[in-house]
């Protein structure tokens, strides 16, 4: 069994604001991330899969197909976008990177082809100092 | 003579759009950076100064004072902001990183205290793959 | 469930020397790290917590509060210090990075507020080539 | 219990080609990595061990001995080599990085001295974007 | 005037061997890089151009066109290749990274469109520890 | 002409204190770096040389000989040392990284063999955020 991790990047903007809370509470929780005009990040996304290595090809996953899936369900819709207004899930969900990671994982899981090795982990670094991970353990239980 | 470089970071959003050009032309020049809702980056700013080393203190520049200046004239106004709408210069200037670097250099130069070592270079990395530098050589000629 | 990792840095000096062992043995085990005058490192500390994402705020942990705790119990006492002489635990414990990680984890665990998400892992990189991790699994069992 | 990770590097060349498959199939699976003249990478190897910290020395593993073992069984035979032709295992095994990681792990495991802390994980980054890990969990079961 | 640097990557293999020198001399000069089966690297290429910023677009260079040129004359012919046997210049030139940088610079200079901002520097990192630069100053004199 | 840069690392400790100034002044200038017990860093040293590429060997500098010189005059005396007490120059010179860079450059220049390509630049990063460079331009004038 081998774990294969592939790294991707996307640039996006967002605003952190919980509509059911008042302005002071939003300011206290999100600080400058609550700025109404938004701000942005270079997000680094890592997708990890785990599976056996094929004896003939020496590969655990077809990286070309994985790239196509990640491109289609995460990168194309998220890259160079304003997450709050241009990604459907964030119409009713604050686009904290916790939620961006959960949404990316769900989008991948829902489109994950039968027979592929297990989707083990999603990792998104918002900056070099803030990193968010969703493990496949929980995701598989809830499948 | 020693060159001292100090690295800072800020996160911001922007939209690349030249109002005097039509939509097709904007799309051709800026591609997905022309998205009307904007996107963002983790910008890495480096400020380089050059000067002699003080015999007594062994320092070429007071980094505490440099940090305060950079914080006041660049980081505080740019960090977690939408550059087009929240930084005055970009009301009439496309916030490409070329222009962000030129504006940051001008803001620093205009507030640069007499007697400080020379402001030699500003460097802004928009991503790890796109880097923009303004040399102090030209800036000092035009002073 | 999301794992959130926050990265911090501190610079410190230390000397590796086991007083109950002789000089040759110390030299054999620690090599140039046994230099009596000490040496130093830029340590990179990562603190990982794991918990559910709050439906209203989209956050798994309040990073402002986490920063304050890490600042108070680890960074303020360790940063720009000589670990052997200025951190109480290392009066009787060799400040290898194994022990620095264990001490940092214990300090955080002892002050960890009830109701916070679980402290899952402490990671300290002494250099880019030497990395030390203490998992939360063992720490929670021994609590 | 502490996990200690030590990072190493080696440069090597390889060609990805499955002899039992036809040329079109090889091209489809491996793309430009199927180039008959080969290509190469700067591989980054990380070896992780897990064990208790010695009360007297404060160390979980003797890094000098670990370095000697990794040098002898992995770095010396792999560094600045053409993997297909100069490493015995790859005479009959496609040197994908999945297989390079499995072979490195097996070589280390077979020479792992009794009494050393557990070999927990091998990680090889082929590039910054492609990372392959073999966990010690499975390796110990199959021992 | 702004300097714009764009970063690219390619993976290749090579062998360092000077045919007019004997085997001992080759071994003394190139060490393990003289291995007849070759080895490889992940090369990081940076191309720097310098020019004025267009008032209307805020750009100093059209990065799409620059990418196409670099792709056509350097990346496509070098990436996933054995430099000695698959790049014409290295039939009679040892593919040290000094020479790889000189060849890349010459290829770009010969195809550099009139009217583009000046090609100022080529930088190739063979590993994180070995970096080679060709300045545009000398290149323009010899044009 | 090619510029070749080689990267090295050393870990050391130091204390910033100007004996001719009072305690308040030292505190104001050096802040927590004035801690009497010292602290430390992982310093990253880059040595850049510039010269023509040898037609026969394709090399601008013999890296083995350069490594030996840097090892002998900088790394061996500085690595895992307390700079103030174990490096002669810092008995009477505050070991700011400005001065560490100047001392490293002078040590290399004084031992630089005739016939070697020009020593162009010394760069020392004290942390990722603080970088100090001594250019060869000034050093050659003062030779």
CSV table of N, CA, C and O in Angstrom, one decimal, chain A residues 16 18 20-21 28-30 94 96-99 102 121 123 126 128-135 138, chain C residues 1-8 46 48 50 53-64 67 120:
chain,number,residue,atom,x,y,z
A,16,UNK,N,-15.1,36.7,5.1
A,16,UNK,CA,-15.6,35.9,6.2
A,16,UNK,C,-16.6,36.7,6.9
A,16,UNK,O,-16.3,37.8,7.5
A,18,UNK,N,-20.5,36.0,9.0
A,18,UNK,CA,-21.7,35.1,9.4
A,18,UNK,C,-22.9,35.9,9.5
A,18,UNK,O,-23.0,36.7,10.4
A,20,UNK,N,-25.9,35.6,10.4
A,20,UNK,CA,-26.8,35.5,11.5
A,20,UNK,C,-26.2,36.2,12.8
A,20,UNK,O,-26.9,36.3,13.8
A,21,UNK,N,-25.0,36.6,12.7
A,21,UNK,CA,-24.3,37.3,13.8
A,21,UNK,C,-24.2,38.8,13.5
A,21,UNK,O,-24.2,39.2,12.4
A,28,UNK,N,-15.2,40.5,15.9
A,28,UNK,CA,-14.4,39.8,16.9
A,28,UNK,C,-13.9,38.4,16.4
A,28,UNK,O,-12.8,38.0,16.7
A,29,UNK,N,-14.8,37.7,15.7
A,29,UNK,CA,-14.4,36.4,15.2
A,29,UNK,C,-13.5,36.4,14.1
A,29,UNK,O,-12.5,35.6,14.0
A,30,UNK,N,-13.7,37.3,13.1
A,30,UNK,CA,-13.0,37.2,11.9
A,30,UNK,C,-11.9,38.3,11.7
A,30,UNK,O,-11.1,38.2,10.8
A,94,UNK,N,-20.1,30.0,5.3
A,94,UNK,CA,-19.0,30.9,5.4
A,94,UNK,C,-17.7,30.3,4.8
A,94,UNK,O,-17.4,29.2,5.2
A,96,UNK,N,-14.7,29.9,5.2
A,96,UNK,CA,-13.4,29.7,5.9
A,96,UNK,C,-12.7,28.6,5.2
A,96,UNK,O,-13.3,27.8,4.5
A,97,UNK,N,-11.4,28.4,5.5
A,97,UNK,CA,-10.7,27.4,4.8
A,97,UNK,C,-11.1,26.0,5.3
A,97,UNK,O,-11.0,25.0,4.7
A,98,UNK,N,-11.6,26.0,6.6
A,98,UNK,CA,-12.2,24.7,7.1
A,98,UNK,C,-13.3,24.3,6.1
A,98,UNK,O,-13.3,23.1,5.7
A,99,UNK,N,-14.2,25.2,5.8
A,99,UNK,CA,-15.3,24.9,4.9
A,99,UNK,C,-14.8,24.7,3.5
A,99,UNK,O,-15.4,23.8,2.7
A,102,UNK,N,-13.7,21.1,3.4
A,102,UNK,CA,-14.8,20.2,3.5
A,102,UNK,C,-15.6,20.1,2.1
A,102,UNK,O,-16.0,19.1,1.7
A,121,UNK,N,-7.1,11.9,2.0
A,121,UNK,CA,-7.0,13.2,2.7
A,121,UNK,C,-7.0,14.3,1.8
A,121,UNK,O,-6.5,14.2,0.6
A,123,UNK,N,-5.9,18.4,1.9
A,123,UNK,CA,-5.1,19.4,2.7
A,123,UNK,C,-5.1,20.7,2.0
A,123,UNK,O,-4.7,20.7,0.8
A,126,UNK,N,-3.9,27.8,3.5
A,126,UNK,CA,-4.4,29.1,3.1
A,126,UNK,C,-3.2,30.1,3.0
A,126,UNK,O,-3.2,30.9,2.1
A,128,UNK,N,1.3,29.9,4.4
A,128,UNK,CA,2.3,28.9,4.9
A,128,UNK,C,2.0,28.7,6.4
A,128,UNK,O,2.5,27.7,6.9
A,129,UNK,N,1.3,29.5,7.1
A,129,UNK,CA,1.1,29.4,8.5
A,129,UNK,C,-0.2,28.7,8.9
A,129,UNK,O,-0.4,28.4,10.1
A,130,UNK,N,-1.2,28.6,8.0
A,130,UNK,CA,-2.5,28.1,8.3
A,130,UNK,C,-2.9,26.9,7.4
A,130,UNK,O,-3.1,27.1,6.2
A,131,UNK,N,-3.0,25.8,8.0
A,131,UNK,CA,-3.2,24.5,7.2
A,131,UNK,C,-4.4,23.8,7.7
A,131,UNK,O,-4.6,23.7,8.9
A,132,UNK,N,-5.2,23.3,6.8
A,132,UNK,CA,-6.5,22.6,7.1
A,132,UNK,C,-6.6,21.3,6.4
A,132,UNK,O,-6.4,21.2,5.2
A,133,UNK,N,-6.9,20.2,7.2
A,133,UNK,CA,-6.9,18.9,6.6
A,133,UNK,C,-8.2,18.2,7.0
A,133,UNK,O,-8.8,18.3,8.1
A,134,UNK,N,-8.8,17.5,6.0
A,134,UNK,CA,-9.9,16.6,6.2
A,134,UNK,C,-9.5,15.2,5.9
A,134,UNK,O,-9.0,14.9,4.8
A,135,UNK,N,-9.6,14.3,6.9
A,135,UNK,CA,-9.1,13.0,6.7
A,135,UNK,C,-10.2,12.1,6.0
A,135,UNK,O,-11.4,12.3,6.2
A,138,UNK,N,-13.0,9.8,8.4
A,138,UNK,CA,-14.4,10.2,8.7
A,138,UNK,C,-15.2,10.3,7.4
A,138,UNK,O,-16.3,9.9,7.4
C,1,UNK,N,-15.1,16.7,10.9
C,1,UNK,CA,-13.9,16.9,11.6
C,1,UNK,C,-12.8,17.4,10.7
C,1,UNK,O,-12.6,16.9,9.6
C,2,UNK,N,-12.1,18.4,11.2
C,2,UNK,CA,-11.1,19.1,10.4
C,2,UNK,C,-9.8,19.2,11.4
C,2,UNK,O,-10.0,19.4,12.6
C,3,UNK,N,-8.7,18.9,10.8
C,3,UNK,CA,-7.4,19.2,11.5
C,3,UNK,C,-6.9,20.5,11.1
C,3,UNK,O,-6.7,20.8,9.9
C,4,UNK,N,-6.7,21.4,12.1
C,4,UNK,CA,-6.1,22.8,11.8
C,4,UNK,C,-4.7,22.8,12.3
C,4,UNK,O,-4.5,22.5,13.5
C,5,UNK,N,-3.8,23.2,11.5
C,5,UNK,CA,-2.4,23.4,11.9
C,5,UNK,C,-1.9,24.8,11.8
C,5,UNK,O,-2.2,25.4,10.7
C,6,UNK,N,-1.3,25.3,12.8
C,6,UNK,CA,-0.9,26.7,12.8
C,6,UNK,C,0.7,26.7,13.0
C,6,UNK,O,1.1,25.9,13.9
C,7,UNK,N,1.4,27.4,12.2
C,7,UNK,CA,2.8,27.4,12.3
C,7,UNK,C,3.4,28.6,13.0
C,7,UNK,O,3.0,29.7,12.7
C,8,UNK,N,4.4,28.4,13.8
C,8,UNK,CA,5.1,29.5,14.6
C,8,UNK,C,6.6,29.3,14.5
C,8,UNK,O,7.0,28.2,14.1
C,46,UNK,N,4.8,23.6,14.9
C,46,UNK,CA,3.5,23.5,14.4
C,46,UNK,C,2.6,22.9,15.4
C,46,UNK,O,2.9,21.8,16.0
C,48,UNK,N,-1.2,21.3,16.0
C,48,UNK,CA,-2.3,20.8,15.3
C,48,UNK,C,-3.5,20.5,16.2
C,48,UNK,O,-3.2,19.8,17.2
C,50,UNK,N,-7.7,19.2,16.4
C,50,UNK,CA,-8.7,18.5,15.6
C,50,UNK,C,-10.1,18.6,16.2
C,50,UNK,O,-10.2,18.4,17.4
C,53,UNK,N,-16.3,21.4,12.8
C,53,UNK,CA,-16.5,22.8,12.3
C,53,UNK,C,-17.8,23.4,12.8
C,53,UNK,O,-18.8,22.8,12.6
C,54,UNK,N,-17.7,24.5,13.5
C,54,UNK,CA,-18.9,25.2,14.0
C,54,UNK,C,-19.8,25.6,12.8
C,54,UNK,O,-19.3,26.3,11.9
C,55,UNK,N,-21.1,25.2,12.9
C,55,UNK,CA,-22.0,25.5,11.7
C,55,UNK,C,-22.1,27.0,11.5
C,55,UNK,O,-22.2,27.4,10.3
C,56,UNK,N,-22.2,27.8,12.5
C,56,UNK,CA,-22.4,29.2,12.3
C,56,UNK,C,-21.2,29.9,11.9
C,56,UNK,O,-21.3,30.7,10.9
C,57,UNK,N,-20.1,29.7,12.5
C,57,UNK,CA,-18.9,30.5,12.1
C,57,UNK,C,-18.0,29.8,11.1
C,57,UNK,O,-17.1,30.5,10.6
C,58,UNK,N,-18.1,28.5,10.9
C,58,UNK,CA,-17.3,27.9,9.9
C,58,UNK,C,-15.9,27.6,10.4
C,58,UNK,O,-14.9,27.4,9.7
C,59,UNK,N,-15.6,27.8,11.7
C,59,UNK,CA,-14.3,27.6,12.3
C,59,UNK,C,-14.2,26.4,13.2
C,59,UNK,O,-15.2,26.0,13.9
C,60,UNK,N,-13.1,25.7,13.2
C,60,UNK,CA,-12.9,24.6,14.1
C,60,UNK,C,-12.2,25.0,15.4
C,60,UNK,O,-12.3,24.3,16.4
C,61,UNK,N,-11.5,26.2,15.4
C,61,UNK,CA,-10.8,26.6,16.6
C,61,UNK,C,-10.7,28.1,16.4
C,61,UNK,O,-10.6,28.7,15.3
C,62,UNK,N,-10.6,28.8,17.6
C,62,UNK,CA,-10.4,30.3,17.5
C,62,UNK,C,-8.9,30.5,17.5
C,62,UNK,O,-8.2,30.4,18.5
C,63,UNK,N,-8.4,30.9,16.3
C,63,UNK,CA,-7.0,31.0,16.1
C,63,UNK,C,-6.4,32.1,17.0
C,63,UNK,O,-5.2,32.0,17.4
C,64,UNK,N,-7.2,33.1,17.3
C,64,UNK,CA,-6.7,34.2,18.1
C,64,UNK,C,-6.4,33.7,19.5
C,64,UNK,O,-5.3,34.0,20.1
C,67,UNK,N,-3.3,31.3,19.3
C,67,UNK,CA,-2.1,32.1,19.3
C,67,UNK,C,-1.7,32.6,20.6
C,67,UNK,O,-0.5,32.6,21.0
C,120,UNK,N,-3.9,17.7,18.9
C,120,UNK,CA,-3.6,16.4,18.2
C,120,UNK,C,-2.1,16.2,18.0
C,120,UNK,O,-1.7,15.0,18.2
